């Protein structure tokens, strides 16, 4: 069954800790993205990767880091520098052809700072 | 500056009637548009999409209309069902694997 798997579903972080959110896809998509959702804010782009070993900052990259060592995996680290990390995080993968675009999301990770 | 706008934060519709969700965009480089449905605490699920070379795409109860000259698209749901109650996001894509650009969403409530 093809899809995107995010883990964990719920994550609690203490102040000053780094945490890493996992995202794995078996859709063979080149591009992967991380979005953050806050109430009333829609989906805001944190980081994206269009190809293995390459990634770009999105609109709200400060306090986050990523890696893309494998096509299937795009983990997101929320560092202690992120001042307001409590949010719902969504990972997506994306593929475009000349005639079609498809993008699928994982089920999300709810991160709470305690 | 928002490139994709969903100007109605919420919409209420009676069960069995038509729901029309609207989306406007500013960037004429967008050539593919997608609609997603999202329940609380879940990832968005893909609903329907349309290429800029078309003006309509239909899939069951869902139809998307694209008016390129007005830079406007709309999602029609007929007939609306209580299970359609969710937040709907409009997204736009450039060619290549550049990130999708999302609107802020419209919360649809279908009242039985």
mmCIF file of N, CA, C and O in Angstrom, chain A residues 9 30-31 33 35 37 40-43 45 48 50 88 90 94-96 99-101 103 105-107, chain B residues 31-32 34 36 38 41-44 46 49 51 53 89 93-100 102-104:
data_model
loop_
_atom_site.group_PDB
_atom_site.id
_atom_site.type_symbol
_atom_site.label_atom_id
_atom_site.label_comp_id
_atom_site.label_asym_id
_atom_site.label_seq_id
_atom_site.Cartn_x
_atom_site.Cartn_y
_atom_site.Cartn_z
ATOM 1 N N UNK A 9 2.493 10.126 16.255
ATOM 2 C CA UNK A 9 1.280 10.915 16.054
ATOM 3 C C UNK A 9 1.209 12.060 17.064
ATOM 4 O O UNK A 9 0.757 13.155 16.767
ATOM 5 N N UNK A 30 9.846 12.380 -5.937
ATOM 6 C CA UNK A 30 11.112 13.079 -5.727
ATOM 7 C C UNK A 30 11.005 14.146 -4.641
ATOM 8 O O UNK A 30 11.918 14.360 -3.869
ATOM 9 N N UNK A 31 9.897 14.863 -4.634
ATOM 10 C CA UNK A 31 9.776 16.025 -3.760
ATOM 11 C C UNK A 31 9.052 15.674 -2.465
ATOM 12 O O UNK A 31 8.070 14.929 -2.461
ATOM 13 N N UNK A 33 7.881 17.627 1.459
ATOM 14 C CA UNK A 33 7.693 18.914 2.116
ATOM 15 C C UNK A 33 7.296 18.740 3.576
ATOM 16 O O UNK A 33 6.690 17.739 3.939
ATOM 17 N N UNK A 35 5.040 21.005 6.366
ATOM 18 C CA UNK A 35 4.176 22.138 6.624
ATOM 19 C C UNK A 35 3.833 22.161 8.114
ATOM 20 O O UNK A 35 3.830 21.128 8.785
ATOM 21 N N UNK A 37 0.694 23.579 10.665
ATOM 22 C CA UNK A 37 -0.642 24.148 10.721
ATOM 23 C C UNK A 37 -0.918 24.685 12.110
ATOM 24 O O UNK A 37 -0.772 23.976 13.109
ATOM 25 N N UNK A 40 -6.293 28.881 12.169
ATOM 26 C CA UNK A 40 -6.527 30.092 11.381
ATOM 27 C C UNK A 40 -5.390 30.476 10.448
ATOM 28 O O UNK A 40 -5.479 31.504 9.776
ATOM 29 N N UNK A 41 -4.331 29.651 10.397
ATOM 30 C CA UNK A 41 -3.160 30.013 9.593
ATOM 31 C C UNK A 41 -3.025 29.190 8.321
ATOM 32 O O UNK A 41 -2.136 29.424 7.541
ATOM 33 N N UNK A 42 -3.850 28.224 8.119
ATOM 34 C CA UNK A 42 -3.666 27.375 6.948
ATOM 35 C C UNK A 42 -2.407 26.536 7.081
ATOM 36 O O UNK A 42 -1.962 26.215 8.182
ATOM 37 N N UNK A 43 -1.809 26.208 5.948
ATOM 38 C CA UNK A 43 -0.603 25.371 5.925
ATOM 39 C C UNK A 43 0.584 26.242 5.537
ATOM 40 O O UNK A 43 0.612 26.804 4.440
ATOM 41 N N UNK A 45 4.700 26.548 4.865
ATOM 42 C CA UNK A 45 5.804 25.700 4.425
ATOM 43 C C UNK A 45 7.040 25.941 5.284
ATOM 44 O O UNK A 45 7.506 27.080 5.412
ATOM 45 N N UNK A 48 11.458 22.229 2.169
ATOM 46 C CA UNK A 48 11.117 21.291 1.120
ATOM 47 C C UNK A 48 12.378 20.756 0.464
ATOM 48 O O UNK A 48 13.440 21.377 0.519
ATOM 49 N N UNK A 50 13.472 18.839 -3.210
ATOM 50 C CA UNK A 50 13.037 18.431 -4.546
ATOM 51 C C UNK A 50 13.784 17.206 -5.035
ATOM 52 O O UNK A 50 13.394 16.580 -6.027
ATOM 53 N N UNK A 88 0.631 21.503 14.772
ATOM 54 C CA UNK A 88 0.365 20.263 14.041
ATOM 55 C C UNK A 88 1.253 20.269 12.808
ATOM 56 O O UNK A 88 1.214 21.197 12.014
ATOM 57 N N UNK A 90 2.741 18.577 9.290
ATOM 58 C CA UNK A 90 2.323 17.711 8.187
ATOM 59 C C UNK A 90 3.442 17.550 7.181
ATOM 60 O O UNK A 90 4.068 18.516 6.770
ATOM 61 N N UNK A 94 5.288 14.843 -3.345
ATOM 62 C CA UNK A 94 4.719 15.515 -4.507
ATOM 63 C C UNK A 94 5.410 15.030 -5.772
ATOM 64 O O UNK A 94 6.638 14.853 -5.778
ATOM 65 N N UNK A 95 4.618 14.846 -6.816
ATOM 66 C CA UNK A 95 5.196 14.512 -8.110
ATOM 67 C C UNK A 95 4.454 15.272 -9.185
ATOM 68 O O UNK A 95 3.221 15.379 -9.142
ATOM 69 N N UNK A 96 5.193 15.805 -10.140
ATOM 70 C CA UNK A 96 4.594 16.540 -11.259
ATOM 71 C C UNK A 96 5.014 15.885 -12.556
ATOM 72 O O UNK A 96 6.145 15.458 -12.736
ATOM 73 N N UNK A 99 1.344 16.956 -17.381
ATOM 74 C CA UNK A 99 -0.117 17.058 -17.409
ATOM 75 C C UNK A 99 -0.766 16.898 -16.048
ATOM 76 O O UNK A 99 -1.969 17.109 -15.914
ATOM 77 N N UNK A 100 -0.019 16.519 -15.056
ATOM 78 C CA UNK A 100 -0.653 16.152 -13.799
ATOM 79 C C UNK A 100 0.250 16.472 -12.624
ATOM 80 O O UNK A 100 1.473 16.400 -12.719
ATOM 81 N N UNK A 101 -0.395 16.841 -11.509
ATOM 82 C CA UNK A 101 0.331 16.984 -10.245
ATOM 83 C C UNK A 101 -0.383 16.141 -9.212
ATOM 84 O O UNK A 101 -1.608 16.092 -9.190
ATOM 85 N N UNK A 103 -0.083 15.162 -4.922
ATOM 86 C CA UNK A 103 0.596 15.382 -3.651
ATOM 87 C C UNK A 103 -0.229 14.728 -2.556
ATOM 88 O O UNK A 103 -1.451 14.894 -2.508
ATOM 89 N N UNK A 105 -0.429 13.600 1.707
ATOM 90 C CA UNK A 105 0.006 13.974 3.045
ATOM 91 C C UNK A 105 0.026 12.781 3.980
ATOM 92 O O UNK A 105 -0.757 11.836 3.818
ATOM 93 N N UNK A 106 0.888 12.869 4.980
ATOM 94 C CA UNK A 106 0.821 11.949 6.097
ATOM 95 C C UNK A 106 -0.298 12.358 7.039
ATOM 96 O O UNK A 106 -0.997 13.354 6.809
ATOM 97 N N UNK A 107 -0.446 11.603 8.100
ATOM 98 C CA UNK A 107 -1.533 11.850 9.048
ATOM 99 C C UNK A 107 -1.196 12.915 10.085
ATOM 100 O O UNK A 107 -2.042 13.282 10.900
ATOM 101 N N UNK B 31 -0.135 26.375 -12.902
ATOM 102 C CA UNK B 31 -0.738 25.650 -14.017
ATOM 103 C C UNK B 31 -1.462 24.382 -13.588
ATOM 104 O O UNK B 31 -1.901 23.606 -14.433
ATOM 105 N N UNK B 32 -1.565 24.177 -12.303
ATOM 106 C CA UNK B 32 -2.296 23.007 -11.817
ATOM 107 C C UNK B 32 -2.846 23.348 -10.447
ATOM 108 O O UNK B 32 -2.163 23.972 -9.645
ATOM 109 N N UNK B 34 -5.304 22.002 -7.029
ATOM 110 C CA UNK B 34 -5.783 20.831 -6.301
ATOM 111 C C UNK B 34 -6.670 21.281 -5.142
ATOM 112 O O UNK B 34 -6.475 22.352 -4.574
ATOM 113 N N UNK B 36 -8.135 19.872 -1.361
ATOM 114 C CA UNK B 36 -7.956 18.905 -0.292
ATOM 115 C C UNK B 36 -9.035 19.114 0.756
ATOM 116 O O UNK B 36 -9.502 20.218 0.981
ATOM 117 N N UNK B 38 -9.832 18.323 4.872
ATOM 118 C CA UNK B 38 -9.096 18.019 6.095
ATOM 119 C C UNK B 38 -10.023 17.961 7.298
ATOM 120 O O UNK B 38 -10.768 18.903 7.567
ATOM 121 N N UNK B 41 -6.988 17.132 13.297
ATOM 122 C CA UNK B 41 -5.949 16.199 13.743
ATOM 123 C C UNK B 41 -5.656 15.095 12.725
ATOM 124 O O UNK B 41 -5.145 14.030 13.096
ATOM 125 N N UNK B 42 -5.981 15.345 11.466
ATOM 126 C CA UNK B 42 -5.627 14.394 10.413
ATOM 127 C C UNK B 42 -4.933 15.136 9.274
ATOM 128 O O UNK B 42 -5.049 16.358 9.152
ATOM 129 N N UNK B 43 -4.218 14.390 8.428
ATOM 130 C CA UNK B 43 -3.627 15.002 7.262
ATOM 131 C C UNK B 43 -4.670 15.296 6.198
ATOM 132 O O UNK B 43 -5.705 14.634 6.139
ATOM 133 N N UNK B 44 -4.437 16.288 5.357
ATOM 134 C CA UNK B 44 -5.370 16.568 4.260
ATOM 135 C C UNK B 44 -5.444 15.385 3.292
ATOM 136 O O UNK B 44 -4.440 14.731 3.031
ATOM 137 N N UNK B 46 -6.546 14.243 -0.607
ATOM 138 C CA UNK B 46 -6.752 14.792 -1.941
ATOM 139 C C UNK B 46 -8.183 14.522 -2.403
ATOM 140 O O UNK B 46 -8.713 13.428 -2.235
ATOM 141 N N UNK B 49 -8.496 17.586 -8.789
ATOM 142 C CA UNK B 49 -7.543 18.554 -9.311
ATOM 143 C C UNK B 49 -7.948 18.977 -10.717
ATOM 144 O O UNK B 49 -8.833 18.374 -11.338
ATOM 145 N N UNK B 51 -6.043 20.811 -14.378
ATOM 146 C CA UNK B 51 -4.954 21.440 -15.106
ATOM 147 C C UNK B 51 -5.439 22.754 -15.696
ATOM 148 O O UNK B 51 -6.629 22.910 -15.996
ATOM 149 N N UNK B 53 -5.146 23.778 -18.534
ATOM 150 C CA UNK B 53 -5.609 23.658 -19.920
ATOM 151 C C UNK B 53 -7.086 23.266 -19.984
ATOM 152 O O UNK B 53 -7.666 23.207 -21.061
ATOM 153 N N UNK B 89 -9.080 22.940 1.544
ATOM 154 C CA UNK B 89 -7.955 23.766 1.122
ATOM 155 C C UNK B 89 -7.819 23.726 -0.396
ATOM 156 O O UNK B 89 -7.887 22.651 -1.012
ATOM 157 N N UNK B 93 -0.009 24.853 -8.066
ATOM 158 C CA UNK B 93 1.305 24.298 -8.374
ATOM 159 C C UNK B 93 1.889 24.929 -9.630
ATOM 160 O O UNK B 93 1.176 25.194 -10.601
ATOM 161 N N UNK B 94 3.202 25.178 -9.588
ATOM 162 C CA UNK B 94 3.950 25.522 -10.788
ATOM 163 C C UNK B 94 4.373 24.234 -11.471
ATOM 164 O O UNK B 94 4.287 23.169 -10.905
ATOM 165 N N UNK B 95 4.927 24.352 -12.636
ATOM 166 C CA UNK B 95 5.574 23.194 -13.241
ATOM 167 C C UNK B 95 6.826 22.862 -12.435
ATOM 168 O O UNK B 95 7.370 23.708 -11.728
ATOM 169 N N UNK B 96 7.261 21.620 -12.532
ATOM 170 C CA UNK B 96 8.377 21.161 -11.724
ATOM 171 C C UNK B 96 7.911 20.812 -10.332
ATOM 172 O O UNK B 96 6.728 20.807 -10.032
ATOM 173 N N UNK B 97 8.810 20.508 -9.450
ATOM 174 C CA UNK B 97 8.459 20.077 -8.098
ATOM 175 C C UNK B 97 8.527 21.205 -7.087
ATOM 176 O O UNK B 97 8.861 20.997 -5.925
ATOM 177 N N UNK B 98 8.214 22.416 -7.521
ATOM 178 C CA UNK B 98 8.127 23.510 -6.550
ATOM 179 C C UNK B 98 6.958 23.252 -5.614
ATOM 180 O O UNK B 98 5.991 22.592 -5.986
ATOM 181 N N UNK B 99 7.051 23.736 -4.372
ATOM 182 C CA UNK B 99 6.015 23.406 -3.383
ATOM 183 C C UNK B 99 4.637 23.900 -3.781
ATOM 184 O O UNK B 99 4.485 24.960 -4.388
ATOM 185 N N UNK B 100 3.650 23.136 -3.383
ATOM 186 C CA UNK B 100 2.279 23.603 -3.515
ATOM 187 C C UNK B 100 2.084 24.836 -2.636
ATOM 188 O O UNK B 100 2.617 24.917 -1.539
ATOM 189 N N UNK B 102 -0.770 26.911 -0.671
ATOM 190 C CA UNK B 102 -2.104 26.656 -0.142
ATOM 191 C C UNK B 102 -2.820 27.938 0.249
ATOM 192 O O UNK B 102 -2.192 28.911 0.695
ATOM 193 N N UNK B 103 -4.137 27.928 0.102
ATOM 194 C CA UNK B 103 -4.963 28.940 0.729
ATOM 195 C C UNK B 103 -5.118 28.631 2.203
ATOM 196 O O UNK B 103 -4.645 27.596 2.692
ATOM 197 N N UNK B 104 -5.825 29.499 2.924
ATOM 198 C CA UNK B 104 -5.970 29.317 4.362
ATOM 199 C C UNK B 104 -7.120 28.387 4.731
ATOM 200 O O UNK B 104 -7.300 28.077 5.902
#
